[in-house]
XYZ file of C-alpha atoms in Angstrom:
710
model
C -23.496 -23.921 20.626
C -20.407 -22.440 18.912
C -21.225 -20.489 15.757
C -19.282 -21.495 12.644
C -19.004 -18.972 9.838
C -18.054 -19.637 6.239
C -14.749 -18.181 5.052
C -12.548 -18.292 1.992
C -8.748 -18.173 2.059
C -7.196 -17.239 -1.286
C -3.686 -18.236 -2.329
C -1.380 -18.259 -5.361
C -2.329 -20.914 -7.862
C -0.720 -24.253 -7.039
C -0.735 -23.762 -3.252
C -4.282 -24.986 -2.605
C -3.392 -28.378 -1.092
C -0.702 -26.920 1.149
C -3.079 -24.185 2.270
C -5.794 -26.732 3.073
C -3.364 -28.707 5.243
C -2.301 -25.523 7.025
C -5.883 -24.408 7.669
C -6.795 -27.774 9.169
C -3.753 -27.549 11.435
C -4.887 -24.083 12.570
C -8.381 -25.350 13.468
C -10.444 -24.778 10.323
C -13.256 -27.217 9.551
C -14.942 -28.508 6.394
C -12.021 -27.335 4.212
C -12.582 -27.574 0.466
C -10.055 -26.764 -2.230
C -11.063 -24.546 -5.115
C -9.053 -22.769 -7.792
C -6.532 -20.468 -6.055
C -7.941 -20.961 -2.577
C -9.748 -22.983 0.064
C -13.207 -22.487 1.547
C -13.633 -23.451 5.205
C -15.728 -22.998 8.313
C -14.522 -21.820 11.693
C -15.268 -19.712 14.707
C -14.458 -16.026 14.718
C -11.375 -16.489 16.929
C -10.088 -19.299 14.711
C -10.421 -16.973 11.706
C -8.372 -14.385 13.628
C -5.789 -17.057 14.372
C -5.607 -17.994 10.696
C -5.005 -14.353 9.740
C -2.212 -14.194 12.321
C -0.551 -17.536 11.619
C -1.172 -18.465 7.981
C 1.996 -18.476 5.915
C 0.278 -19.432 2.669
C -2.990 -17.489 2.426
C -3.151 -14.248 0.456
C -6.432 -13.094 2.029
C -9.198 -14.385 4.278
C -12.762 -13.267 3.617
C -15.954 -13.832 5.602
C -18.926 -14.829 3.486
C -21.917 -12.583 4.268
C -24.553 -13.525 1.722
C -25.025 -15.596 -1.422
C -27.898 -14.769 -3.765
C -29.071 -14.931 -7.360
C -28.816 -11.976 -9.722
C -30.581 -11.922 -13.062
C -30.442 -8.147 -13.485
C -28.952 -5.062 -11.820
C -32.012 -4.603 -9.608
C -31.463 -8.017 -8.015
C -27.986 -6.924 -6.961
C -29.144 -3.557 -5.622
C -32.031 -5.043 -3.612
C -29.807 -7.747 -2.119
C -27.266 -5.139 -0.966
C -29.789 -2.649 0.452
C -31.552 -5.482 2.275
C -28.488 -6.157 4.423
C -27.944 -4.523 7.844
C -24.642 -2.813 7.028
C -25.035 -0.468 9.979
C -24.688 -3.510 12.259
C -21.510 -4.638 10.471
C -19.525 -1.381 10.678
C -19.996 2.132 12.006
C -20.772 5.179 9.957
C -17.417 6.773 10.882
C -15.495 3.977 9.145
C -14.313 4.297 5.552
C -15.005 1.496 3.108
C -14.194 0.258 -0.377
C -15.807 -2.288 -2.668
C -14.138 -4.623 -5.165
C -15.691 -7.013 -7.630
C -14.578 -10.110 -9.523
C -16.448 -11.954 -12.231
C -19.240 -10.843 -14.547
C -22.424 -12.171 -16.103
C -25.014 -11.057 -18.643
C -26.388 -8.309 -16.383
C -23.165 -7.206 -14.658
C -20.751 -7.013 -17.556
C -18.084 -4.884 -15.925
C -16.435 -5.380 -12.526
C -16.235 -1.640 -11.882
C -19.959 -1.375 -12.532
C -20.622 -4.261 -10.145
C -18.530 -2.624 -7.416
C -20.297 0.700 -7.987
C -23.746 -0.862 -7.567
C -22.712 -2.485 -4.284
C -21.326 0.846 -3.065
C -24.573 2.603 -4.012
C -26.600 0.001 -2.157
C -24.507 0.318 1.021
C -24.688 4.108 0.966
C -28.455 4.077 0.406
C -28.908 1.599 3.265
C -26.972 3.836 5.677
C -28.829 6.950 4.529
C -32.172 5.254 5.025
C -31.415 3.735 8.424
C -29.165 6.404 9.944
C -29.677 9.560 7.912
C -26.025 9.717 6.955
C -23.462 7.637 5.134
C -19.840 6.451 5.552
C -17.134 7.706 3.215
C -15.492 5.689 0.476
C -11.686 5.472 0.621
C -9.706 4.219 -2.346
C -6.535 3.817 -0.292
C -6.319 1.916 2.978
C -10.055 1.782 3.843
C -11.197 0.565 7.258
C -13.607 -1.930 5.720
C -13.239 -3.875 2.484
C -16.251 -5.516 0.853
C -15.947 -7.915 -2.072
C -18.535 -9.054 -4.607
C -17.865 -12.252 -6.534
C -20.074 -13.163 -9.492
C -20.216 -16.559 -11.127
C -22.996 -16.925 -13.661
C -26.246 -16.004 -11.827
C -24.779 -16.520 -8.348
C -23.260 -13.659 -6.384
C -21.457 -13.697 -3.055
C -20.799 -10.708 -0.812
C -17.872 -11.052 1.573
C -15.896 -9.015 4.093
C -12.135 -8.916 3.741
C -10.684 -9.601 7.195
C -7.138 -8.654 6.272
C -6.764 -5.303 4.577
C -3.356 -5.530 2.967
C -2.587 -8.991 1.613
C -1.398 -11.496 4.218
C 1.827 -11.942 2.278
C 2.769 -8.472 3.533
C 4.238 -9.642 6.826
C 5.562 -6.293 7.969
C 9.301 -6.974 7.850
C 10.062 -5.998 4.287
C 12.126 -2.802 4.176
C 13.638 -3.228 0.732
C 13.774 -5.764 -2.087
C 15.908 -6.898 -4.970
C 14.882 -6.657 -8.613
C 12.269 -9.444 -8.543
C 11.212 -10.319 -4.982
C 9.126 -13.390 -4.237
C 5.879 -12.850 -2.410
C 6.248 -14.088 1.124
C 3.506 -16.709 0.938
C 5.022 -18.185 -2.220
C 8.404 -18.245 -0.472
C 6.779 -20.079 2.457
C 5.309 -22.633 0.053
C 8.736 -23.211 -1.473
C 10.172 -23.816 2.001
C 7.403 -26.268 2.869
C 7.730 -28.170 -0.406
C 11.515 -28.337 -0.008
C 11.086 -30.433 3.104
C 12.978 -28.031 5.331
C 11.744 -27.768 8.929
C 14.820 -26.687 10.884
C 18.588 -26.992 10.976
C 21.305 -25.582 8.739
C 19.978 -23.616 5.765
C 21.913 -21.836 2.997
C 20.748 -19.601 0.136
C 23.639 -18.756 -2.246
C 21.587 -16.096 -4.091
C 19.445 -14.750 -1.297
C 18.376 -11.411 -2.814
C 16.224 -9.615 -0.242
C 16.344 -12.715 2.021
C 12.642 -13.566 1.735
C 13.267 -17.323 1.572
C 15.612 -17.190 4.556
C 13.285 -15.089 6.701
C 10.263 -17.259 5.932
C 12.260 -20.417 6.675
C 13.514 -19.038 9.983
C 10.058 -17.866 11.067
C 8.716 -21.311 10.213
C 11.476 -23.182 12.056
C 11.094 -20.955 15.117
C 7.280 -21.261 15.050
C 6.843 -17.495 14.853
C 3.430 -16.421 13.446
C 3.687 -15.071 9.909
C 1.679 -11.944 10.787
C 3.256 -11.147 14.141
C 4.631 -7.817 12.879
C 1.436 -6.630 11.201
C -0.150 -3.707 13.015
C -3.575 -3.667 11.393
C -6.293 -5.983 10.132
C -9.672 -4.999 8.727
C -11.524 -7.269 11.161
C -10.440 -4.878 13.941
C -12.735 -2.219 12.420
C -15.894 -4.348 12.468
C -18.601 -3.957 15.096
C -18.357 -7.564 16.272
C -14.561 -7.423 16.758
C -13.567 -9.563 19.754
C -10.783 -7.369 21.081
C -10.013 -9.345 24.220
C -9.881 -12.633 22.310
C -7.578 -11.086 19.696
C -5.278 -9.517 22.270
C -4.924 -12.846 24.039
C -4.018 -14.579 20.755
C -1.378 -11.959 19.972
C 0.067 -11.897 23.489
C 0.508 -15.678 23.537
C 2.066 -15.630 20.073
C 4.541 -12.862 20.908
C 5.581 -14.513 24.148
C 6.207 -17.824 22.429
C 8.046 -16.131 19.533
C 10.416 -14.251 21.852
C 11.080 -17.417 23.811
C 11.760 -19.506 20.709
C 14.114 -16.929 19.186
C 16.019 -16.405 22.439
C 16.535 -20.135 23.051
C 17.321 -21.151 19.470
C 20.704 -22.175 18.095
C 19.321 -22.123 14.539
C 21.748 -20.797 11.936
C 20.691 -19.633 8.496
C 23.142 -18.256 5.917
C 22.604 -16.106 2.866
C 24.935 -14.815 0.148
C 24.485 -12.386 -2.707
C 27.018 -10.781 -5.032
C 25.275 -7.387 -4.876
C 26.128 -5.461 -1.720
C 23.258 -3.082 -2.415
C 20.742 -5.924 -2.440
C 22.429 -7.398 0.623
C 21.977 -4.117 2.504
C 18.259 -4.352 1.764
C 18.247 -7.963 2.929
C 19.955 -7.008 6.207
C 17.330 -4.336 6.821
C 14.597 -6.946 6.261
C 16.284 -9.391 8.654
C 16.608 -6.736 11.359
C 12.944 -5.765 10.939
C 11.997 -9.430 11.371
C 14.043 -9.599 14.581
C 16.244 -12.367 13.162
C 19.654 -10.677 12.986
C 21.056 -13.243 15.475
C 19.663 -16.129 13.418
C 20.358 -15.144 9.800
C 23.910 -14.305 8.712
C 24.367 -12.499 5.399
C 27.595 -12.086 3.441
C 28.645 -10.843 0.022
C 29.471 -13.749 -2.254
C 29.162 -14.966 -5.834
C 27.278 -18.253 -6.227
C 29.825 -19.318 -8.865
C 32.440 -19.322 -6.112
C 30.320 -21.193 -3.574
C 32.285 -23.431 -1.200
C 31.137 -25.706 1.611
C 32.728 -24.440 4.815
C 29.906 -25.753 6.971
C 30.472 -28.428 9.579
C 27.299 -30.403 8.968
C 24.954 -31.369 6.190
C 21.920 -29.177 5.628
C 19.511 -27.713 3.117
C 20.412 -25.376 0.263
C 17.530 -23.473 -1.245
C 17.688 -21.038 -4.110
C 15.585 -18.870 -6.402
C 18.209 -18.126 -9.076
C 17.629 -15.527 -11.788
C 15.979 -17.158 -14.768
C 16.011 -14.273 -17.231
C 12.823 -12.985 -18.810
C 14.873 -11.928 -21.828
C 16.549 -14.392 -24.147
C 19.679 -12.238 -24.108
C 20.264 -12.908 -20.407
C 20.774 -16.610 -21.005
C 24.562 -16.847 -21.615
C 25.558 -15.739 -18.121
C 22.740 -17.788 -16.583
C 23.807 -20.954 -18.396
C 27.279 -20.576 -16.945
C 25.871 -19.792 -13.501
C 23.713 -22.927 -13.391
C 26.411 -25.152 -14.862
C 29.096 -24.041 -12.423
C 26.753 -24.070 -9.452
C 25.711 -27.618 -10.312
C 29.355 -28.704 -10.414
C 30.040 -27.111 -7.048
C 27.013 -28.720 -5.449
C 28.005 -32.161 -6.701
C 31.639 -31.800 -5.657
C 31.184 -30.134 -2.270
C 27.676 -30.644 -0.915
C 27.203 -34.415 -0.803
C 24.469 -35.413 1.609
C 22.656 -32.059 1.292
C 19.038 -31.499 0.372
C 18.859 -28.926 -2.447
C 15.803 -27.045 -3.742
C 15.764 -24.765 -6.808
C 12.803 -22.609 -7.800
C 12.769 -21.319 -11.380
C 10.517 -20.655 -14.360
C 13.124 -22.184 -16.672
C 13.405 -25.974 -16.631
C 15.984 -25.597 -19.397
C 18.282 -23.654 -17.097
C 17.672 -26.087 -14.245
C 18.753 -28.892 -16.565
C 22.171 -27.183 -16.725
C 22.720 -28.074 -13.075
C 23.436 -31.586 -14.293
C 21.434 -33.182 -11.469
C 18.340 -35.361 -11.451
C 15.484 -34.119 -9.277
C 13.923 -36.454 -6.734
C 10.728 -34.404 -6.678
C 9.210 -31.664 -8.775
C 6.320 -29.286 -8.104
C 4.567 -26.777 -10.350
C 3.925 -23.409 -8.706
C 2.954 -19.991 -10.033
C 4.732 -16.711 -9.414
C 1.818 -14.485 -10.375
C 0.870 -15.684 -13.860
C 4.343 -17.136 -14.480
C 4.516 -20.914 -14.414
C 7.461 -22.019 -12.287
C 9.003 -25.254 -11.112
C 10.396 -26.269 -7.750
C 12.860 -29.116 -8.116
C 14.207 -31.003 -5.112
C 17.572 -32.749 -5.346
C 19.275 -35.072 -2.904
C 23.019 -34.820 -3.456
C 24.471 -38.303 -3.159
C 25.538 -38.955 0.446
C 28.612 -40.929 -0.543
C 31.893 -39.836 0.987
C 32.478 -36.226 0.093
C 34.811 -35.813 -2.809
C 38.049 -33.945 -2.267
C 37.386 -30.238 -2.549
C 38.734 -29.285 -5.911
C 38.481 -25.936 -7.597
C 35.618 -26.080 -10.074
C 36.577 -24.339 -13.292
C 33.963 -22.152 -14.944
C 33.577 -24.388 -17.961
C 30.945 -26.596 -19.481
C 31.002 -30.306 -18.905
C 31.634 -32.211 -22.167
C 29.114 -34.801 -23.236
C 26.356 -32.945 -25.037
C 26.114 -31.478 -28.536
C 29.417 -33.140 -29.401
C 28.876 -32.822 -33.169
C 28.372 -29.088 -32.808
C 31.312 -28.799 -30.414
C 33.682 -30.570 -32.811
C 32.552 -28.525 -35.803
C 32.974 -25.251 -33.929
C 36.474 -26.236 -32.804
C 37.404 -27.168 -36.351
C 36.091 -23.897 -37.748
C 37.924 -21.813 -35.173
C 41.182 -23.611 -35.918
C 40.830 -23.007 -39.646
C 39.546 -19.439 -39.521
C 41.808 -17.927 -36.876
C 44.934 -18.077 -39.046
C 42.989 -16.961 -42.106
C 41.534 -13.924 -40.304
C 44.942 -12.871 -39.020
C 46.358 -13.076 -42.535
C 43.365 -11.131 -43.899
C 43.778 -8.418 -41.267
C 40.238 -8.734 -39.938
C 39.118 -9.350 -36.367
C 35.401 -9.752 -36.999
C 34.236 -12.790 -38.945
C 31.805 -15.706 -38.953
C 32.830 -18.746 -36.925
C 29.886 -20.993 -37.715
C 27.217 -20.726 -40.390
C 24.490 -23.313 -39.715
C 26.986 -26.027 -40.670
C 24.829 -28.673 -38.964
C 21.064 -28.513 -39.755
C 20.029 -29.419 -36.205
C 22.032 -26.476 -34.867
C 20.585 -23.777 -37.079
C 22.548 -20.727 -35.993
C 25.169 -18.244 -37.088
C 28.040 -17.393 -34.754
C 30.023 -14.223 -35.415
C 33.160 -13.025 -33.689
C 33.697 -9.288 -33.163
C 37.004 -8.786 -31.393
C 36.517 -10.428 -28.002
C 32.706 -10.525 -28.347
C 30.511 -13.192 -29.920
C 27.055 -12.833 -31.457
C 24.932 -15.981 -31.668
C 21.995 -15.655 -34.040
C 19.616 -18.588 -33.785
C 17.067 -18.596 -36.559
C 13.507 -19.533 -35.828
C 13.125 -23.286 -35.726
C 10.938 -24.979 -38.356
C 7.350 -25.703 -37.328
C 8.041 -29.434 -37.120
C 10.624 -28.910 -34.360
C 8.954 -28.867 -30.905
C 9.426 -25.655 -28.941
C 11.105 -27.453 -26.053
C 13.603 -29.095 -28.379
C 14.381 -25.758 -30.034
C 15.017 -24.192 -26.618
C 17.308 -27.058 -25.692
C 19.308 -26.614 -28.885
C 19.888 -22.916 -28.351
C 20.953 -23.698 -24.775
C 23.421 -26.229 -26.167
C 24.711 -23.771 -28.769
C 25.352 -21.079 -26.174
C 26.834 -23.474 -23.618
C 29.208 -25.100 -26.076
C 30.225 -21.770 -27.611
C 31.101 -20.424 -24.174
C 33.040 -23.559 -23.359
C 34.977 -23.800 -26.617
C 35.844 -20.107 -26.892
C 36.202 -19.479 -23.119
C 34.776 -16.040 -23.771
C 33.354 -13.909 -20.959
C 29.626 -14.836 -20.801
C 28.803 -11.133 -20.523
C 30.323 -10.721 -23.972
C 28.136 -13.266 -25.705
C 25.052 -11.728 -27.297
C 22.150 -13.998 -28.147
C 19.694 -12.955 -30.851
C 16.718 -14.922 -32.088
C 15.769 -13.889 -35.609
C 11.998 -14.215 -35.578
C 8.970 -11.975 -35.697
C 8.519 -10.374 -32.300
C 7.037 -7.149 -31.049
C 8.539 -4.075 -29.474
C 11.665 -4.263 -27.371
C 11.714 -8.062 -27.459
C 12.668 -8.121 -31.127
C 16.364 -8.226 -30.406
C 17.255 -8.744 -26.793
C 20.132 -7.218 -24.900
C 22.247 -9.062 -22.373
C 23.939 -7.597 -19.315
C 24.291 -3.876 -18.894
C 27.979 -3.840 -19.776
C 29.742 -1.567 -22.232
C 29.359 -3.065 -25.670
C 30.606 -0.329 -28.020
C 34.138 -0.862 -29.291
C 36.303 -0.733 -32.430
C 37.078 -3.542 -34.861
C 39.494 -3.573 -37.783
C 39.069 -4.637 -41.399
C 41.830 -4.377 -43.996
C 43.314 -1.414 -42.187
C 39.988 0.388 -41.672
C 38.543 0.919 -38.194
C 34.842 0.619 -37.388
C 32.687 1.187 -34.334
C 30.400 -1.716 -33.496
C 27.666 -1.937 -30.893
C 26.683 -5.346 -29.621
C 23.384 -4.660 -27.920
C 21.628 -1.380 -28.683
C 20.500 -1.804 -32.286
C 19.066 -4.313 -34.692
C 22.528 -5.197 -35.993
C 26.047 -4.481 -34.865
C 26.796 -1.636 -37.288
C 28.956 -3.688 -39.651
C 27.689 -6.265 -42.152
C 30.648 -8.633 -42.156
C 29.372 -10.565 -45.189
C 30.028 -7.390 -47.278
C 33.698 -7.350 -46.294
C 35.180 -8.169 -49.706
C 32.754 -5.852 -51.475
C 33.951 -2.989 -49.290
C 37.572 -3.869 -50.016
C 36.803 -3.946 -53.733
C 35.227 -0.482 -53.508
C 38.426 0.753 -51.918
C 40.461 -0.718 -54.757
C 38.187 0.863 -57.393
C 37.769 4.338 -55.914
C 41.082 6.136 -56.472
C 40.415 9.606 -57.917
C 36.686 8.968 -58.311
C 33.505 10.701 -57.196
C 31.833 8.116 -54.888
C 28.179 7.744 -53.862
C 26.947 5.448 -51.087
C 23.156 5.048 -50.988
C 21.345 3.398 -48.084
C 24.683 3.820 -46.419
C 23.881 2.451 -42.931
C 26.952 3.325 -40.804
C 29.081 4.418 -43.750
C 31.560 1.524 -43.775
C 31.613 1.356 -47.605
C 32.326 5.097 -47.722
C 35.251 4.666 -45.335
C 36.875 2.051 -47.578
C 36.267 4.154 -50.702
C 37.767 7.264 -49.098
C 40.759 5.366 -47.727
C 41.157 3.949 -51.224
C 41.588 7.454 -52.636
C 38.117 8.678 -53.632
C 38.328 12.302 -54.719
C 34.948 13.087 -53.089
C 32.023 11.199 -51.651
C 28.370 11.531 -50.701
C 26.918 9.228 -48.039
C 23.102 9.116 -47.904
C 20.751 7.475 -45.412
C 17.369 8.209 -43.860
C 18.570 7.612 -40.295
C 20.331 10.362 -38.367
C 21.411 7.737 -35.865
C 23.293 5.775 -38.509
C 24.716 8.901 -40.131
C 26.081 10.064 -36.781
C 27.594 6.605 -36.497
C 29.093 7.037 -39.985
C 30.686 10.318 -38.895
C 32.246 8.538 -35.916
C 33.620 5.920 -38.315
C 35.081 8.728 -40.436
C 36.727 10.189 -37.339
C 38.137 6.784 -36.325
C 39.923 6.684 -39.681
C 41.117 10.322 -39.551
C 38.955 11.302 -42.524
C 38.443 15.014 -43.121
C 34.862 15.955 -44.011
C 35.982 18.729 -46.382
C 35.254 16.779 -49.596
C 33.017 14.147 -48.095
C 29.351 14.926 -47.540
C 26.885 13.123 -45.277
C 23.213 13.576 -46.230
C 20.104 12.674 -44.256
C 17.312 11.962 -46.753
C 14.903 9.443 -48.202
C 17.402 7.807 -50.572
C 14.939 7.249 -53.393
C 13.602 10.794 -53.198
C 17.157 12.169 -53.075
C 18.202 9.981 -56.013
C 15.215 11.059 -58.144
C 16.135 14.735 -57.867
C 19.937 14.421 -57.873
C 21.723 16.286 -60.710
C 25.344 15.472 -59.832
C 27.453 12.856 -61.580
C 29.332 10.003 -59.901
C 32.042 7.648 -61.115
C 31.436 4.896 -58.554
C 28.122 4.129 -56.852
C 27.471 1.554 -54.163
C 23.868 0.682 -53.391
C 22.456 -1.987 -51.098
C 18.724 -1.121 -51.069
C 16.139 -2.520 -48.673
C 13.943 -5.325 -49.867
C 10.877 -3.268 -49.060
C 10.171 0.259 -47.828
C 7.481 2.912 -47.787
C 9.271 5.487 -49.882
C 7.679 8.856 -50.647
C 8.891 8.522 -54.250
C 6.863 5.389 -54.970
C 3.080 5.408 -55.434
C 2.507 2.784 -52.781
C 5.839 1.431 -51.577
C 9.225 0.282 -52.810
C 9.697 -3.393 -53.562
C 13.179 -4.173 -54.860
C 12.029 -7.115 -56.964
C 9.325 -5.042 -58.629
C 10.940 -1.604 -58.705
C 14.678 -2.075 -59.223
C 14.539 -1.010 -62.874
C 13.044 2.336 -61.798
C 15.894 2.520 -59.315
C 18.444 1.928 -62.080
C 16.711 4.533 -64.258
C 17.569 7.128 -61.624
C 21.065 5.695 -61.143
C 21.791 5.836 -64.893
C 20.933 9.541 -64.879
C 23.694 10.350 -62.379
C 26.312 7.840 -63.593
C 29.298 9.303 -65.405
C 30.175 8.063 -68.905
C 32.690 5.514 -67.611
C 31.054 5.106 -64.228
C 30.372 1.845 -62.395
C 27.666 0.700 -59.997
C 28.112 -1.996 -57.370
C 24.628 -3.328 -56.635
C 24.218 -5.638 -53.640
C 21.106 -7.479 -52.484
C 20.583 -10.115 -49.810
C 17.023 -11.037 -50.818
C 16.877 -14.779 -51.306
C 16.198 -15.775 -54.945
C 16.335 -12.159 -56.139
C 16.385 -12.009 -59.946
C 17.949 -9.076 -61.741
C 16.055 -7.853 -64.819
C 18.848 -7.986 -67.409
C 16.528 -7.027 -70.286
C 15.308 -3.984 -68.377
C 18.926 -2.958 -67.720
C 19.812 -3.400 -71.384
C 17.020 -1.001 -72.362
C 18.675 1.574 -70.099
C 22.020 0.989 -71.809
C 23.417 -0.899 -68.820
C 24.884 -4.359 -68.416
C 25.423 -6.365 -65.238
C 28.111 -8.880 -64.291
C 27.542 -11.151 -61.320
C 30.528 -10.819 -58.981
C 29.001 -12.650 -56.016
C 31.510 -15.504 -55.886
C 34.408 -13.099 -56.247
C 33.188 -11.217 -53.193
C 32.332 -14.222 -51.021
C 34.914 -14.650 -48.260
C 36.021 -17.908 -46.688
C 33.894 -17.544 -43.550
C 30.731 -17.269 -45.687
C 31.619 -19.998 -48.175
C 28.837 -22.327 -46.996
C 25.966 -19.881 -47.423
C 25.360 -19.302 -51.132
C 22.192 -17.265 -50.586
C 23.291 -14.736 -48.000
C 23.881 -11.965 -50.561
C 24.330 -11.347 -54.260
C 26.415 -8.669 -55.913
C 26.638 -7.267 -59.453
C 28.957 -4.852 -61.243
C 26.733 -2.652 -63.433
C 28.220 -0.400 -66.132
C 27.263 1.208 -69.415
C 27.101 -0.895 -72.536
C 30.158 -0.077 -74.654
C-alpha cells in the first residue's frame, strides 16, 4: 500500500485557490485551502514533483508531528521523543524556525530555541554527539508552528523559497516574486501565443509566462533542495523526475515558435532583464528592446495578450508622471490594440482608472503585505481604428468645473503677472470647495497643495479628487509632469511629510519686482519663497532707503533682499537655521549684494532679540505660531506671548522706527491695549498687501504696521 504523507504548501495571500488547483493537477490528494496555503497528502515522489513543478507555492513542508503544549516542558519532551537521528545524519547542519505563540511559548525565538535544544539533546543521548546549527543555508530546516495549545513540527523540503527559480541575475527597483508573477499570468488567462509587456522591468512576468507556455518546470534550474539531505531521500526517483523534465523542456523550447516581447525605457534595467532571460535559456523566445510605454505602438501582425505591472508609486509625489503614463497608455491601447486581452497589476485602483477602460474581471492579490489588484480588459474587437498619434494629454470629460475655473484663472492672471514683473504666483486657491487645493506656479514648475479632506469625505473620493486635480492641471497647463510637485498638507511622520517627485533638478531662480530668488521644489518643507508675502516685501523695499533694517525669523532672506535693493543703509538677517541662512546668502549673491554692511546671524531669534542693544529704523518680523524658545519659560506661543515680543522690539526700535509684523495664524488677534501700554500703535495693512492671486483667501495672512505713538 502506497504511503501518503501530510504536507503543507504555503503561498502569497490570495493565491490559495490557484495553488489548490495546481496541486491537484500535480497529483496531490485531499487538498484543503487555509490562509496563505494549502494542506494536502501525497507520496514522497509526488511531493518532489510539486517542489520541481509548482509555480505558485512558496514552500512545501512535511508534517512530522502534531501535539499539545501547555507548558515549555511539553514542547521539550515532544521534541526529544522524536527519532531525529533517523531523519538526518549528524554531519548535516540544521536550523529551526518558529511561527505563532501561546501562553507558554510567548516568543518565536524562544520556541525555536527550545526545539533546537531538544534536537541536540536527542542526538547527544542516542549518538554521543550532535549536529551543528547553521544560520545561513542549513542542510535541514525544521519549523515549529503554534496555534493555541496545538503545535506542529515540520520539515522544510525546499531550502530557499520556491519562488527563487534560479534564473534571476538582476532586478529592477521593485521586482515581483516569481510565484506572484506566475499567478498574475494564470489569472490573466494567458496560456500561449503572442505576449507583450510594455514595462517589463527585470522580465519576471515574461519569463514566467514563457516557462508556463512551454511547460518547463518552474524549478528546473534549482540546484539544491533540502529534501536531498534527508536520510529517506529517494535519489533514483528524483533523478528520473528531473531527467524527464529536462528532456521535455529542451524539446519544447527547441520546437517552439512562441514569441514574447518586452520593453522598458531604462537600458540598465533591460540589461538585467536580458541576463535573466539568458539564464532561463529563453533568449530565442523572449525579445527585449528599449522603449517608453507612452510611445507604445502595435507593430504586431496578430492579436495577443498585453500584460503589465506598471509603477504605482508608494509616494504621493510620484503621482503626476504616473497619471500621465496611465492616461496615455490607455489611449494607445484603445486606439491600436483592438481585439487584445490586457492585464494590469497594480496597488492603485485610482491609477488604473486613468486607463479609461472597464475591466471584465478583477482579482485581489497581495504583493507581500501590499493589497494589489489585477484587472483584465478585453479591448473591443471592432475593426481597428486608424493608427493616429496619441497626444500626451488628458481626455476631457471629468472635473469640468475645475478645468474651466483653472483655465479662467490662468487667462486672467498671466497678463497680470507679466505686468507685475513676477513669474511665481498662485493659479488656483480652493476656488471650488470640492477641489480643495492651492496651485502655485514657479517659473515652469507647478506646486499642487491638496489640503486634508474633511472627515465626512470618504478616503476614496478624496483620492479621486486629487487625481482629477493633478490630471486636469497637467492637461490645461501642458507642463512637464516631472515638473509638477504634489504636496498633501496633513499630519504625517518622517520623510512622508512632504513627498518628492522624480529625481530631477528642481533648484532654479524666479523673479519678483526685479529681485531674483532661488527656489527648491522638492527638498524642503516649502519652496524657499512665500509668494503670499510678495507685496509686503515690495513695501519693505519702498520703505527702506537709508534705514537700518532688521529681518527676524528671516527664512531664506527674501525680505532682506528687497530692503537692501530698496536702499537700506545696513541690515541684519537672523534665523535659527544655517540651511536657510546659507540659502539667504545665495539669494544675496543672485542680486549682487555685497555683505560688507549686511550681516547674517545664526541664532535663536527670541534670545538674540532679548539681548540686542542696537537700534533699527525698520524691522520685519514674521514669527512662528509656536516654538520651544530658550527665552521663554516653557515655549513661545504667538497668541499668548506677542506682547513680550513687542517689549523686546520696542527696546531696539529707533525713535521714528517702524515695525512690519506679519502673521498667518488663522483668527490671530493683536493685543492693541498691550501695545498701547508699550507706547506703540498698530495699523492693519493686510488688504493693502494682498495681491490679486490671493484675493479669495482672506485668512492666509495678516499684516500690521506698528510704530511709536506720537
